[in-house]
Short mmCIF file of N, CA and C in Angstrom, two decimals:
data_model
loop_
_atom_site.label_atom_id
_atom_site.label_comp_id
_atom_site.label_asym_id
_atom_site.label_seq_id
_atom_site.Cartn_x
_atom_site.Cartn_y
_atom_site.Cartn_z
N MET A 1 -186.51 114.28 -29.63
CA MET A 1 -185.23 114.62 -29.08
C MET A 1 -184.69 113.41 -28.35
N LEU A 2 -183.44 113.13 -28.53
CA LEU A 2 -182.81 112.02 -27.82
C LEU A 2 -182.09 112.55 -26.58
N VAL A 3 -182.31 111.89 -25.48
CA VAL A 3 -181.64 112.24 -24.24
C VAL A 3 -180.79 111.04 -23.86
N TYR A 4 -179.48 111.17 -23.95
CA TYR A 4 -178.55 110.07 -23.69
C TYR A 4 -178.91 108.83 -24.49
N GLY A 5 -179.57 109.01 -25.62
CA GLY A 5 -179.90 107.90 -26.49
C GLY A 5 -180.97 106.97 -25.94
N ASP A 6 -181.59 107.31 -24.82
CA ASP A 6 -182.55 106.41 -24.18
C ASP A 6 -184.00 106.70 -24.51
N VAL A 7 -184.37 107.95 -24.57
CA VAL A 7 -185.78 108.32 -24.67
C VAL A 7 -185.97 109.33 -25.79
N GLU A 8 -187.03 109.15 -26.56
CA GLU A 8 -187.38 110.13 -27.57
C GLU A 8 -188.76 110.67 -27.23
N ARG A 9 -188.88 112.01 -27.24
CA ARG A 9 -190.16 112.67 -26.95
C ARG A 9 -190.47 113.63 -28.08
N VAL A 10 -191.74 113.82 -28.32
CA VAL A 10 -192.18 114.82 -29.28
C VAL A 10 -192.98 115.86 -28.51
N GLU A 11 -192.52 117.11 -28.59
CA GLU A 11 -193.20 118.21 -27.91
C GLU A 11 -193.28 119.38 -28.87
N ARG A 12 -194.31 120.18 -28.73
CA ARG A 12 -194.43 121.39 -29.53
C ARG A 12 -193.54 122.47 -28.92
N VAL A 13 -192.79 123.16 -29.77
CA VAL A 13 -191.90 124.23 -29.30
C VAL A 13 -192.68 125.27 -28.50
N ALA A 14 -193.84 125.66 -29.01
CA ALA A 14 -194.64 126.68 -28.32
C ALA A 14 -195.05 126.23 -26.93
N ASP A 15 -195.41 124.96 -26.78
CA ASP A 15 -195.80 124.44 -25.46
C ASP A 15 -194.61 124.40 -24.51
N LYS A 16 -193.48 123.94 -25.01
CA LYS A 16 -192.27 123.86 -24.18
C LYS A 16 -191.85 125.26 -23.74
N ARG A 17 -191.87 126.20 -24.68
CA ARG A 17 -191.51 127.59 -24.38
C ARG A 17 -192.45 128.18 -23.34
N ALA A 18 -193.74 127.95 -23.50
CA ALA A 18 -194.72 128.48 -22.55
C ALA A 18 -194.48 127.92 -21.14
N ALA A 19 -194.17 126.64 -21.06
CA ALA A 19 -193.92 126.02 -19.75
C ALA A 19 -192.68 126.61 -19.09
N ILE A 20 -191.64 126.84 -19.89
CA ILE A 20 -190.41 127.44 -19.36
C ILE A 20 -190.69 128.85 -18.84
N LEU A 21 -191.39 129.63 -19.64
CA LEU A 21 -191.70 131.00 -19.23
C LEU A 21 -192.58 131.03 -17.98
N GLU A 22 -193.51 130.09 -17.87
CA GLU A 22 -194.35 130.02 -16.67
C GLU A 22 -193.52 129.68 -15.44
N THR A 23 -192.60 128.75 -15.57
CA THR A 23 -191.72 128.42 -14.45
C THR A 23 -190.92 129.64 -14.02
N LEU A 24 -190.38 130.37 -14.99
CA LEU A 24 -189.60 131.57 -14.65
C LEU A 24 -190.48 132.65 -14.03
N ARG A 25 -191.71 132.75 -14.48
CA ARG A 25 -192.63 133.74 -13.89
C ARG A 25 -192.88 133.40 -12.43
N LEU A 26 -193.03 132.12 -12.13
CA LEU A 26 -193.28 131.69 -10.75
C LEU A 26 -192.03 131.84 -9.87
N VAL A 27 -190.86 131.74 -10.47
CA VAL A 27 -189.60 131.84 -9.73
C VAL A 27 -189.35 133.27 -9.26
N GLU A 28 -189.71 134.23 -10.10
CA GLU A 28 -189.36 135.62 -9.84
C GLU A 28 -189.68 136.11 -8.43
N PRO A 29 -190.88 135.87 -7.91
CA PRO A 29 -191.17 136.39 -6.57
C PRO A 29 -190.70 135.49 -5.42
N MET A 30 -190.14 134.33 -5.73
CA MET A 30 -189.73 133.40 -4.68
C MET A 30 -188.51 133.92 -3.92
N ALA A 31 -188.49 133.64 -2.64
CA ALA A 31 -187.33 133.98 -1.82
C ALA A 31 -186.19 133.02 -2.14
N ALA A 32 -184.97 133.49 -1.93
CA ALA A 32 -183.81 132.63 -2.13
C ALA A 32 -183.94 131.40 -1.26
N GLY A 33 -183.52 130.28 -1.80
CA GLY A 33 -183.58 129.03 -1.05
C GLY A 33 -183.62 127.84 -1.99
N ILE A 34 -183.73 126.67 -1.41
CA ILE A 34 -183.66 125.44 -2.18
C ILE A 34 -184.84 125.29 -3.16
N GLU A 35 -186.02 125.76 -2.79
CA GLU A 35 -187.18 125.64 -3.69
C GLU A 35 -186.99 126.51 -4.92
N ARG A 36 -186.51 127.73 -4.71
CA ARG A 36 -186.25 128.62 -5.84
C ARG A 36 -185.14 128.06 -6.72
N HIS A 37 -184.10 127.57 -6.10
CA HIS A 37 -182.99 126.97 -6.84
C HIS A 37 -183.48 125.80 -7.69
N ALA A 38 -184.29 124.95 -7.11
CA ALA A 38 -184.82 123.78 -7.84
C ALA A 38 -185.66 124.22 -9.04
N ALA A 39 -186.44 125.28 -8.88
CA ALA A 39 -187.27 125.78 -9.97
C ALA A 39 -186.41 126.37 -11.09
N VAL A 40 -185.36 127.10 -10.71
CA VAL A 40 -184.45 127.67 -11.71
C VAL A 40 -183.74 126.54 -12.46
N VAL A 41 -183.30 125.53 -11.75
CA VAL A 41 -182.64 124.39 -12.40
C VAL A 41 -183.61 123.69 -13.34
N SER A 42 -184.84 123.53 -12.92
CA SER A 42 -185.85 122.91 -13.79
C SER A 42 -186.04 123.70 -15.08
N ALA A 43 -186.12 125.02 -14.97
CA ALA A 43 -186.26 125.87 -16.16
C ALA A 43 -185.03 125.74 -17.06
N PHE A 44 -183.85 125.70 -16.45
CA PHE A 44 -182.61 125.56 -17.22
C PHE A 44 -182.58 124.23 -17.97
N VAL A 45 -182.94 123.16 -17.30
CA VAL A 45 -182.95 121.84 -17.95
C VAL A 45 -183.96 121.82 -19.09
N SER A 46 -185.13 122.37 -18.87
CA SER A 46 -186.15 122.42 -19.92
C SER A 46 -185.67 123.24 -21.12
N LEU A 47 -185.04 124.37 -20.85
CA LEU A 47 -184.52 125.20 -21.92
C LEU A 47 -183.42 124.47 -22.68
N SER A 48 -182.58 123.75 -21.96
CA SER A 48 -181.52 122.96 -22.60
C SER A 48 -182.11 121.87 -23.48
N GLU A 49 -183.17 121.22 -23.02
CA GLU A 49 -183.86 120.21 -23.83
C GLU A 49 -184.41 120.83 -25.11
N LEU A 50 -185.01 122.02 -24.97
CA LEU A 50 -185.56 122.71 -26.14
C LEU A 50 -184.46 123.04 -27.13
N ALA A 51 -183.36 123.59 -26.66
CA ALA A 51 -182.24 123.94 -27.55
C ALA A 51 -181.70 122.70 -28.25
N GLN A 52 -181.56 121.59 -27.52
CA GLN A 52 -181.05 120.37 -28.13
C GLN A 52 -182.04 119.80 -29.13
N GLY A 53 -183.34 119.89 -28.82
CA GLY A 53 -184.37 119.42 -29.75
C GLY A 53 -184.34 120.21 -31.05
N ILE A 54 -184.15 121.52 -30.95
CA ILE A 54 -184.06 122.35 -32.16
C ILE A 54 -182.81 121.96 -32.96
N ALA A 55 -181.70 121.75 -32.28
CA ALA A 55 -180.48 121.33 -32.97
C ALA A 55 -180.66 119.96 -33.61
N ASP A 56 -181.31 119.03 -32.92
CA ASP A 56 -181.56 117.69 -33.49
C ASP A 56 -182.43 117.78 -34.73
N ALA A 57 -183.46 118.62 -34.69
CA ALA A 57 -184.35 118.78 -35.85
C ALA A 57 -183.59 119.37 -37.03
N ALA A 58 -182.74 120.36 -36.77
CA ALA A 58 -181.94 120.95 -37.84
C ALA A 58 -180.98 119.94 -38.44
N PHE A 59 -180.40 119.11 -37.59
CA PHE A 59 -179.49 118.06 -38.07
C PHE A 59 -180.23 117.08 -38.98
N ARG A 60 -181.42 116.65 -38.55
CA ARG A 60 -182.20 115.71 -39.37
C ARG A 60 -182.59 116.34 -40.71
N GLU A 61 -182.91 117.64 -40.67
CA GLU A 61 -183.32 118.33 -41.89
C GLU A 61 -182.16 118.46 -42.87
N ARG A 62 -180.97 118.77 -42.38
CA ARG A 62 -179.81 118.98 -43.24
C ARG A 62 -179.03 117.70 -43.50
N GLY A 63 -179.12 116.77 -42.56
CA GLY A 63 -178.34 115.54 -42.68
C GLY A 63 -176.90 115.69 -42.23
N ALA A 64 -176.57 116.85 -41.65
CA ALA A 64 -175.20 117.09 -41.18
C ALA A 64 -175.19 118.29 -40.24
N GLU A 65 -174.11 118.37 -39.46
CA GLU A 65 -173.92 119.54 -38.60
C GLU A 65 -173.64 120.75 -39.47
N ALA A 66 -174.16 121.91 -39.10
CA ALA A 66 -173.88 123.14 -39.83
C ALA A 66 -174.24 124.32 -38.95
N SER A 67 -173.67 125.46 -39.24
CA SER A 67 -174.02 126.69 -38.53
C SER A 67 -175.43 127.09 -38.91
N SER A 68 -176.12 127.69 -37.95
CA SER A 68 -177.48 128.16 -38.24
C SER A 68 -177.75 129.40 -37.40
N SER A 69 -178.85 130.07 -37.69
CA SER A 69 -179.22 131.26 -36.91
C SER A 69 -179.69 130.90 -35.51
N GLN A 70 -180.02 129.62 -35.24
CA GLN A 70 -180.44 129.19 -33.92
C GLN A 70 -179.26 128.96 -32.98
N GLU A 71 -178.06 128.86 -33.50
CA GLU A 71 -176.91 128.54 -32.68
C GLU A 71 -176.22 129.77 -32.20
#
């Protein structure tokens, strides 16, 4: 996945998904505040990375933008 064209990482979807779900599991019992907010933002960023990685892989596979069931 390319992030601002600077860095490429290879991650397994299952591992990324598991990490996101674990973060959300830990967030659930947290009291409102900056720590909880930071954890929610971290989960959101990770989920956004996953979604973009899936879109990038689909683009490479097709060679062009197209509608898909993932979108």
